[in-house]
CSV table of C-alpha atoms and ligand atoms in Angstrom, one decimal:
chain,number,residue,atom,x,y,z
A,1,MET,CA,0.0,0.0,0.0
A,2,ASP,CA,1.2,3.5,-0.8
A,3,LYS,CA,2.2,5.6,2.2
A,4,GLU,CA,0.0,8.6,2.7
A,5,LYS,CA,1.5,11.8,1.3
A,6,LYS,CA,2.5,14.3,3.9
A,7,TYR,CA,4.0,17.8,3.3
A,8,CYS,CA,6.3,19.9,5.5
A,9,ILE,CA,4.3,22.6,7.3
A,10,GLY,CA,7.3,24.9,7.2
A,11,CYS,CA,8.2,24.9,3.5
A,12,GLY,CA,5.6,22.8,1.8
A,13,ILE,CA,8.0,20.0,0.5
A,14,LEU,CA,6.8,16.4,0.3
A,15,LEU,CA,8.2,14.6,3.4
A,16,GLN,CA,10.2,11.4,3.0
A,17,ASP,CA,12.2,9.4,5.5
A,18,GLU,CA,14.3,7.3,3.1
A,19,ASN,CA,17.0,9.5,1.5
A,20,MET,CA,18.9,11.9,3.7
A,21,THR,CA,20.4,13.7,0.7
A,22,GLN,CA,17.1,14.4,-1.0
A,23,GLU,CA,14.7,17.3,-0.4
A,24,GLY,CA,12.0,16.7,2.2
A,25,TYR,CA,14.0,14.3,4.3
A,26,THR,CA,12.8,13.9,7.9
A,27,THR,CA,14.0,11.3,10.5
A,28,SER,CA,10.4,10.1,10.9
A,29,ILE,CA,7.4,10.6,8.8
A,30,ASP,CA,5.5,11.3,12.0
A,31,ASN,CA,7.3,14.7,12.1
A,32,ASP,CA,5.5,17.7,10.7
A,33,ILE,CA,8.6,19.5,9.3
A,34,CYS,CA,11.6,18.4,7.2
A,35,SER,CA,15.1,18.4,8.6
A,36,ARG,CA,16.1,21.5,6.5
A,37,CYS,CA,13.3,23.5,8.2
A,38,PHE,CA,14.2,22.0,11.6
A,39,ARG,CA,17.8,23.1,11.2
A,40,MET,CA,16.9,26.6,10.0
A,41,ARG,CA,14.5,27.2,12.8
A,42,ASN,CA,16.4,25.7,15.7
A,43,TYR,CA,20.1,26.3,14.8
A,44,GLY,CA,19.9,29.0,12.1
A,45,GLU,CA,21.7,26.6,9.8
A,46,TYR,CA,20.8,27.2,6.2
A,47,GLN,CA,20.9,24.7,3.4
A,48,ILE,CA,20.4,26.5,0.1
A,49,ILE,CA,18.2,24.9,-2.5
A,50,THR,CA,18.1,26.5,-5.9
A,51,LYS,CA,14.6,26.6,-7.2
A,52,SER,CA,13.9,26.8,-10.9
A,53,ASN,CA,11.9,29.8,-12.0
A,54,GLU,CA,9.8,27.6,-14.2
A,55,GLU,CA,8.1,26.3,-11.1
A,56,TYR,CA,7.4,29.9,-10.0
A,57,ILE,CA,5.8,30.6,-13.4
A,58,ASP,CA,3.8,27.4,-13.2
A,59,ILE,CA,2.4,28.6,-9.9
A,60,LEU,CA,1.5,32.0,-11.4
A,61,LYS,CA,-0.3,30.2,-14.2
A,62,SER,CA,-2.2,28.0,-11.8
A,63,VAL,CA,-3.2,31.2,-9.9
A,64,ASN,CA,-4.3,32.7,-13.1
A,65,LYS,CA,-6.8,29.9,-13.6
A,66,THR,CA,-8.5,31.0,-10.4
A,67,ASN,CA,-10.4,34.3,-9.9
A,68,ASP,CA,-8.7,34.8,-6.5
A,69,LEU,CA,-7.1,37.9,-5.1
A,70,VAL,CA,-3.3,38.1,-5.2
A,71,LEU,CA,-1.0,40.0,-2.9
A,72,TYR,CA,2.1,40.8,-4.9
A,73,MET,CA,4.9,41.5,-2.4
A,74,VAL,CA,7.9,43.7,-3.1
A,75,ASP,CA,10.9,44.4,-0.8
A,76,LEU,CA,11.2,48.2,-0.7
A,77,LEU,CA,15.0,48.1,-0.6
A,78,ASN,CA,15.0,45.7,-3.6
A,79,ILE,CA,12.2,46.7,-5.8
A,80,ASP,CA,11.8,44.4,-8.7
A,81,LYS,CA,13.2,45.8,-11.9
A,82,ASP,CA,10.0,45.0,-13.8
A,83,LEU,CA,6.9,45.3,-11.8
A,84,THR,CA,4.7,44.5,-14.8
A,85,TYR,CA,6.3,41.1,-15.1
A,86,ILE,CA,3.6,39.2,-13.2
A,87,ARG,CA,1.0,40.6,-15.6
A,88,ASN,CA,2.5,38.4,-18.3
A,89,TYR,CA,1.1,35.5,-16.3
A,90,ILE,CA,-1.9,36.6,-14.2
A,91,ASN,CA,-5.0,38.6,-14.8
A,92,ASN,CA,-6.3,38.4,-11.2
A,93,LYS,CA,-7.0,41.3,-9.0
A,94,VAL,CA,-3.7,42.3,-7.4
A,95,ILE,CA,-2.8,44.4,-4.3
A,96,LEU,CA,0.8,45.6,-4.4
A,97,VAL,CA,2.2,45.1,-0.9
A,98,LEU,CA,5.4,47.1,-0.3
A,99,ASN,CA,7.3,45.3,2.5
A,100,LYS,CA,10.1,46.1,4.9
A,101,ARG,CA,8.9,49.7,5.5
A,102,ASP,CA,11.0,49.7,8.8
A,103,ILE,CA,14.3,49.8,7.0
A,104,LEU,CA,13.6,52.9,5.0
A,105,PRO,CA,14.1,56.1,6.9
A,106,LYS,CA,11.1,57.2,9.0
A,107,SER,CA,11.4,60.7,7.5
A,108,VAL,CA,10.2,59.3,4.2
A,109,LYS,CA,6.4,59.5,4.2
A,110,ASP,CA,4.3,56.4,3.1
A,111,ASN,CA,2.3,58.7,0.8
A,112,LYS,CA,5.4,59.6,-1.1
A,113,ILE,CA,6.3,56.0,-1.5
A,114,ILE,CA,2.8,55.0,-2.7
A,115,GLU,CA,2.8,58.0,-5.0
A,116,TYR,CA,6.0,56.8,-6.6
A,117,PHE,CA,4.3,53.5,-7.6
A,118,ARG,CA,1.0,55.1,-8.6
A,119,ASN,CA,3.0,57.2,-11.1
A,120,MET,CA,4.2,54.0,-12.7
A,121,ASP,CA,0.6,53.5,-13.9
A,122,LEU,CA,0.6,49.8,-12.9
A,123,ASP,CA,-2.5,47.7,-13.2
A,124,PHE,CA,-3.0,47.1,-9.5
A,125,GLN,CA,-6.2,47.3,-7.4
A,126,ASP,CA,-4.4,49.1,-4.5
A,127,ILE,CA,-1.1,49.7,-2.9
A,128,ILE,CA,-0.1,49.4,0.7
A,129,VAL,CA,3.2,49.8,2.7
A,130,VAL,CA,3.7,47.3,5.5
A,131,SER,CA,6.2,45.7,7.9
A,132,PRO,CA,5.2,42.4,9.5
A,133,ASN,CA,8.3,42.5,11.6
A,134,LYS,CA,7.1,45.8,13.2
A,135,ASN,CA,3.4,44.8,13.0
A,136,TYR,CA,3.0,47.9,10.9
A,137,ASN,CA,-0.2,48.4,8.8
A,138,ILE,CA,-1.2,44.7,9.2
A,139,ASP,CA,-4.8,45.7,10.3
A,140,GLU,CA,-5.0,48.0,7.3
A,141,LEU,CA,-3.8,45.2,5.0
A,142,LEU,CA,-6.5,42.8,6.4
A,143,LEU,CA,-9.2,45.4,5.7
A,144,MET,CA,-7.9,45.8,2.2
A,145,ILE,CA,-7.9,42.0,1.7
A,146,LYS,CA,-11.5,41.8,2.9
A,147,LYS,CA,-12.4,44.7,0.5
A,148,TYR,CA,-11.0,43.1,-2.6
A,149,LYS,CA,-11.1,39.4,-2.1
A,150,THR,CA,-13.2,37.5,-4.6
A,151,SER,CA,-13.3,34.1,-2.8
A,152,LYS,CA,-11.9,32.5,0.3
A,153,ASN,CA,-8.5,32.1,-1.2
A,154,VAL,CA,-5.9,34.8,-1.3
A,155,TYR,CA,-2.4,34.1,-2.8
A,156,VAL,CA,0.8,35.7,-1.7
A,157,VAL,CA,3.4,35.9,-4.5
A,158,GLY,CA,6.6,37.8,-5.2
A,159,HIS,CA,10.4,37.4,-5.4
A,160,THR,CA,12.1,35.1,-2.9
A,161,ASN,CA,13.0,36.8,0.4
A,162,VAL,CA,10.5,39.6,0.1
A,163,GLY,CA,8.8,38.4,3.3
A,164,LYS,CA,5.8,36.4,2.1
A,165,SER,CA,5.9,33.7,4.8
A,166,THR,CA,6.7,36.3,7.5
A,167,LEU,CA,3.6,38.3,6.5
A,168,ILE,CA,1.3,35.2,6.6
A,169,ASN,CA,2.8,34.1,10.0
A,170,LYS,CA,2.0,37.6,11.3
A,171,LEU,CA,-1.6,37.7,10.0
A,172,MET,CA,-2.1,34.3,11.6
A,173,LYS,CA,-0.6,35.3,14.9
A,174,ASN,CA,-2.8,38.5,15.0
A,175,TYR,CA,-6.1,37.1,13.8
A,176,SER,CA,-6.3,33.4,14.2
A,177,ASP,CA,-6.1,30.7,16.8
A,178,ASN,CA,-5.0,28.2,14.2
A,179,LYS,CA,-1.3,27.3,14.5
A,180,CYS,CA,0.9,28.4,11.7
A,181,GLU,CA,4.7,28.2,11.5
A,182,LEU,CA,5.9,28.8,8.1
A,183,THR,CA,9.7,28.8,7.9
A,184,MET,CA,11.3,32.2,7.3
A,185,SER,CA,14.9,32.9,6.5
A,186,PRO,CA,17.3,35.5,5.1
A,187,LEU,CA,18.3,33.1,2.4
A,188,PRO,CA,16.6,32.7,-1.0
A,189,SER,CA,14.1,29.8,-1.7
A,190,THR,CA,13.0,29.1,1.8
A,191,THR,CA,9.4,28.1,0.8
A,192,LEU,CA,9.5,25.2,-1.6
A,193,ASN,CA,5.8,24.7,-2.5
A,194,LYS,CA,2.4,26.2,-2.2
A,195,ILE,CA,1.1,26.1,1.3
A,196,SER,CA,-2.6,26.9,2.2
A,197,ILE,CA,-3.2,28.3,5.6
A,198,LYS,CA,-6.7,28.8,6.9
A,199,LEU,CA,-7.0,32.1,8.8
A,200,ASN,CA,-10.8,31.6,9.4
A,201,ASP,CA,-13.8,30.1,7.6
A,202,ASP,CA,-13.8,33.0,5.1
A,203,LEU,CA,-10.1,33.4,4.4
A,204,THR,CA,-7.3,31.0,3.4
A,205,LEU,CA,-3.9,32.5,2.7
A,206,VAL,CA,-1.7,30.6,0.2
A,207,ASP,CA,2.0,31.0,0.6
A,208,THR,CA,4.2,30.4,-2.5
A,209,PRO,CA,7.9,30.0,-3.3
A,210,GLY,CA,9.4,33.2,-4.7
A,211,LEU,CA,11.0,34.0,-8.0
A,212,VAL,CA,14.8,33.7,-7.7
A,213,ASP,CA,16.5,36.8,-9.0
A,214,ARG,CA,19.9,35.6,-10.4
A,215,GLY,CA,21.2,39.1,-10.4
A,216,ASN,CA,20.7,39.5,-6.6
A,217,ILE,CA,23.9,39.7,-4.6
A,218,VAL,CA,22.5,37.3,-2.0
A,219,ASN,CA,23.3,34.5,-4.4
A,220,TYR,CA,27.0,35.3,-4.4
A,221,VAL,CA,28.0,36.0,-0.8
A,222,ASP,CA,28.5,33.7,2.2
A,223,ALA,CA,26.3,33.6,5.3
A,224,SER,CA,28.4,36.0,7.4
A,225,LEU,CA,28.5,38.7,4.7
A,226,LEU,CA,24.8,38.2,4.2
A,227,LYS,CA,24.2,39.3,7.8
A,228,LYS,CA,26.0,42.5,7.1
A,229,ILE,CA,24.2,43.2,3.9
A,230,ASN,CA,20.7,42.5,5.2
A,231,PRO,CA,19.7,45.7,7.1
A,232,LYS,CA,18.0,44.9,10.4
A,233,LYS,CA,17.3,48.4,11.5
A,234,GLU,CA,16.3,51.7,9.9
A,235,ILE,CA,18.9,52.7,7.3
A,236,LYS,CA,20.8,55.9,8.1
A,237,PRO,CA,21.4,57.3,4.6
A,238,LYS,CA,25.0,58.6,4.1
A,239,THR,CA,25.5,61.5,1.7
A,240,TYR,CA,28.8,62.1,-0.1
A,241,GLN,CA,29.6,65.2,-2.2
A,242,LEU,CA,31.7,63.9,-5.0
A,243,LYS,CA,33.7,65.6,-7.8
A,244,LYS,CA,34.6,63.8,-11.0
A,245,GLY,CA,37.7,61.8,-10.4
A,246,GLN,CA,36.6,60.6,-7.0
A,247,CYS,CA,35.1,57.2,-6.1
A,248,LEU,CA,33.1,55.4,-3.4
A,249,ILE,CA,33.9,51.9,-2.2
A,250,ILE,CA,31.0,50.2,-0.4
A,251,GLY,CA,31.6,47.2,1.9
A,252,ASP,CA,34.6,46.1,-0.2
A,253,LEU,CA,32.0,44.8,-2.7
A,254,ILE,CA,31.1,47.7,-5.0
A,255,ARG,CA,33.2,50.5,-6.4
A,256,ILE,CA,31.6,53.5,-8.0
A,257,ASP,CA,33.9,55.9,-9.9
A,258,TYR,CA,32.5,59.3,-10.8
A,259,ILE,CA,33.8,59.9,-14.3
A,260,GLU,CA,32.0,62.9,-15.8
A,261,GLY,CA,29.7,65.6,-14.4
A,262,ASN,CA,29.5,68.6,-12.1
A,263,LYS,CA,29.9,68.5,-8.3
A,264,ASN,CA,27.3,66.0,-7.2
A,265,SER,CA,25.6,64.4,-4.3
A,266,PHE,CA,25.6,60.6,-3.8
A,267,THR,CA,23.4,59.3,-1.0
A,268,VAL,CA,23.8,55.6,-0.1
A,269,PHE,CA,20.8,53.7,1.2
A,270,MET,CA,22.3,50.4,2.3
A,271,SER,CA,22.8,48.4,5.5
A,272,ASN,CA,24.4,50.6,8.2
A,273,ASP,CA,26.9,47.8,8.8
A,274,LEU,CA,28.6,48.3,5.4
A,275,LYS,CA,31.8,50.4,5.5
A,276,ILE,CA,31.8,53.2,2.9
A,277,GLU,CA,35.0,54.9,1.8
A,278,ARG,CA,35.7,57.9,-0.5
A,279,PHE,CA,38.9,58.2,-2.4
A,280,ASN,CA,40.5,60.0,-5.3
A,281,SER,CA,40.1,57.3,-8.1
A,282,GLU,CA,43.7,57.5,-9.2
A,283,SER,CA,45.1,56.9,-5.8
A,284,VAL,CA,43.4,53.4,-5.3
A,285,ASP,CA,43.2,50.3,-7.3
A,286,LYS,CA,40.9,48.4,-4.9
A,287,LEU,CA,38.2,46.4,-6.8
A,288,LYS,CA,39.4,47.6,-10.1
A,289,ASP,CA,39.9,44.0,-11.2
A,290,MET,CA,36.2,43.4,-10.9
A,291,PHE,CA,33.8,43.4,-13.8
A,292,SER,CA,33.1,47.0,-14.8
A,293,GLN,CA,30.2,48.7,-16.5
A,294,SER,CA,29.6,52.3,-17.4
A,295,LEU,CA,26.3,54.0,-16.6
A,296,ASP,CA,24.7,57.3,-17.6
A,297,VAL,CA,22.8,58.5,-14.6
A,298,LEU,CA,20.1,61.2,-15.3
A,299,PHE,CA,18.9,64.0,-13.0
A,300,HIS,CA,17.5,62.6,-9.8
A,301,GLU,CA,18.0,58.9,-10.4
A,302,ASP,CA,19.1,56.0,-8.2
A,303,ILE,CA,21.9,53.5,-9.0
A,304,VAL,CA,20.4,50.2,-7.9
A,305,ILE,CA,22.7,47.3,-6.8
A,306,SER,CA,20.4,44.3,-6.6
A,307,GLY,CA,20.2,42.9,-3.1
A,308,LEU,CA,22.3,45.6,-1.6
A,309,GLY,CA,20.2,48.8,-1.9
A,310,PHE,CA,20.7,51.9,-3.9
A,311,VAL,CA,22.6,55.2,-4.3
A,312,LYS,CA,20.6,58.3,-5.0
A,313,VAL,CA,22.4,60.7,-7.3
A,314,VAL,CA,21.1,64.3,-7.7
A,315,GLU,CA,22.8,65.6,-10.9
A,316,LYS,CA,23.5,64.0,-14.2
A,317,ALA,CA,26.6,61.8,-14.0
A,318,LYS,CA,28.7,59.4,-15.9
A,319,ILE,CA,29.9,56.6,-13.6
A,320,ILE,CA,31.7,53.3,-13.8
A,321,VAL,CA,30.6,50.6,-11.4
A,322,TYR,CA,33.0,47.7,-10.5
A,323,ALA,CA,31.3,44.6,-9.0
A,324,ASP,CA,30.8,40.8,-9.4
A,325,ARG,CA,29.7,40.4,-13.0
A,326,ASN,CA,26.5,38.5,-11.9
A,327,ILE,CA,25.1,41.3,-9.9
A,328,ASP,CA,22.3,43.3,-11.7
A,329,ILE,CA,23.1,47.0,-11.6
A,330,PHE,CA,20.8,49.6,-13.2
A,331,THR,CA,19.3,53.1,-12.8
A,332,ARG,CA,15.7,54.2,-12.1
A,333,ARG,CA,13.9,57.4,-11.2
A,334,SER,CA,14.7,58.3,-7.5
A,335,LEU,CA,12.5,56.5,-5.0
A,336,ILE,CA,13.2,59.0,-2.3
B,1,GTP,N1,13.4,44.5,8.0
B,1,GTP,C1,12.4,43.6,7.8
B,1,GTP,N2,12.7,42.4,7.3
B,1,GTP,C2,11.6,41.6,7.1
B,1,GTP,C3,10.3,42.0,7.2
B,1,GTP,N3,9.5,40.9,6.8
B,1,GTP,C4,10.3,39.9,6.5
B,1,GTP,N4,11.6,40.3,6.7
B,1,GTP,C5,12.8,39.5,6.5
B,1,GTP,O1,12.9,39.0,5.1
B,1,GTP,C6,13.6,37.8,5.1
B,1,GTP,C7,12.8,36.8,4.2
B,1,GTP,O2,11.6,36.5,4.8
B,1,GTP,P1,10.7,35.3,4.3
B,1,GTP,O3,9.4,35.4,5.0
B,1,GTP,O4,11.4,34.0,4.5
B,1,GTP,O5,10.6,35.6,2.8
B,1,GTP,P2,9.8,34.8,1.6
B,1,GTP,O6,9.2,35.9,0.7
B,1,GTP,O7,8.8,33.9,2.3
B,1,GTP,O8,11.0,34.0,0.9
B,1,GTP,P3,10.9,32.7,0.1
B,1,GTP,O9,10.2,31.6,0.9
B,1,GTP,O10,12.3,32.3,-0.1
B,1,GTP,O11,10.2,33.0,-1.2
B,1,GTP,C8,13.7,37.3,6.5
B,1,GTP,O12,15.1,37.5,7.0
B,1,GTP,C9,12.7,38.2,7.3
B,1,GTP,O13,13.1,38.4,8.6
B,1,GTP,C10,10.0,43.3,7.7
B,1,GTP,O14,8.9,43.8,7.8
B,1,GTP,N5,11.1,44.1,7.9
B,2,MG,MG1,8.6,31.9,2.2
């Protein structure tokens, strides 16, 4: 007789007790979570699994077959390069949920952030700024969900690491007696499968694995550096007045050389734990052996370093950025 199928309540993977080296292994099938989740939760030991993005797209396609409401989550420090991407796959009603509000400076108003996204003319039902870690705007989000939901089911989708599982855990903690312990971690691909969580008789939240962004720096650094990169507290932006011929070196990871332009202001929005140094470009060779790319920054644009944060530049500038060649680096209209 076939064994009954049982899935990990932390990450959604099919549990098995036969092969230690395979996904979903647990010492006994009587357990509710897999060994990987157990180790992440109890020892902070992370085992990285690289998910294929085809699975993410298949999940979006399956969501599209429903008429259900979707929460599309975005990390404010790492806003997806293309927010219209999910519209290639789903026609559902979508609320844009901007997460990790707590790490952007308090002086920036929510309205200004929301305005920025409204100006993009995206096809979303509504936009909200939240922080489950700080329990910020979670009541407001639940009201919004109630307003727009079309059935009992509400899907939570978005890139890996944006905080989907954290949000569902928070909603459950605040509004339900049902137990819910989705695994959360600072590493990519924590959730491995769809997981339905019943908040009450009228609302079931569906957690999903996130899209892996190959251009994100988290894929190329070790765990100790990851701790430094991931801001835990409100970011204190650091402003540098630069003249052409000067450069900034950030966390010994990124070098930005100011090549052409007038006296200019560069404000770094990244983890407070990263060391930032300013030099005359000619006097230092540090990081110059890294992959380089030249960028034309327009008036009031950000230089985005995927996974690390961004640098707001005020005036027009020609710059060269040195970094690992896999990291996605681009410009956009200033967020702040
Ligand atoms: N600063 C801050 N960090 C948050 C917040 N919400 C989630 N995080 C952090 O973001 C990281 C990723 O959280 P998860 O909930 O595992 O993200 P996910 O979207 O479920 O990721 P996948 O399952 O890999 O797709 C964790 O380190 C969380 O602590 C928040 O409100 N503020
Ligand atoms: Mg998750």
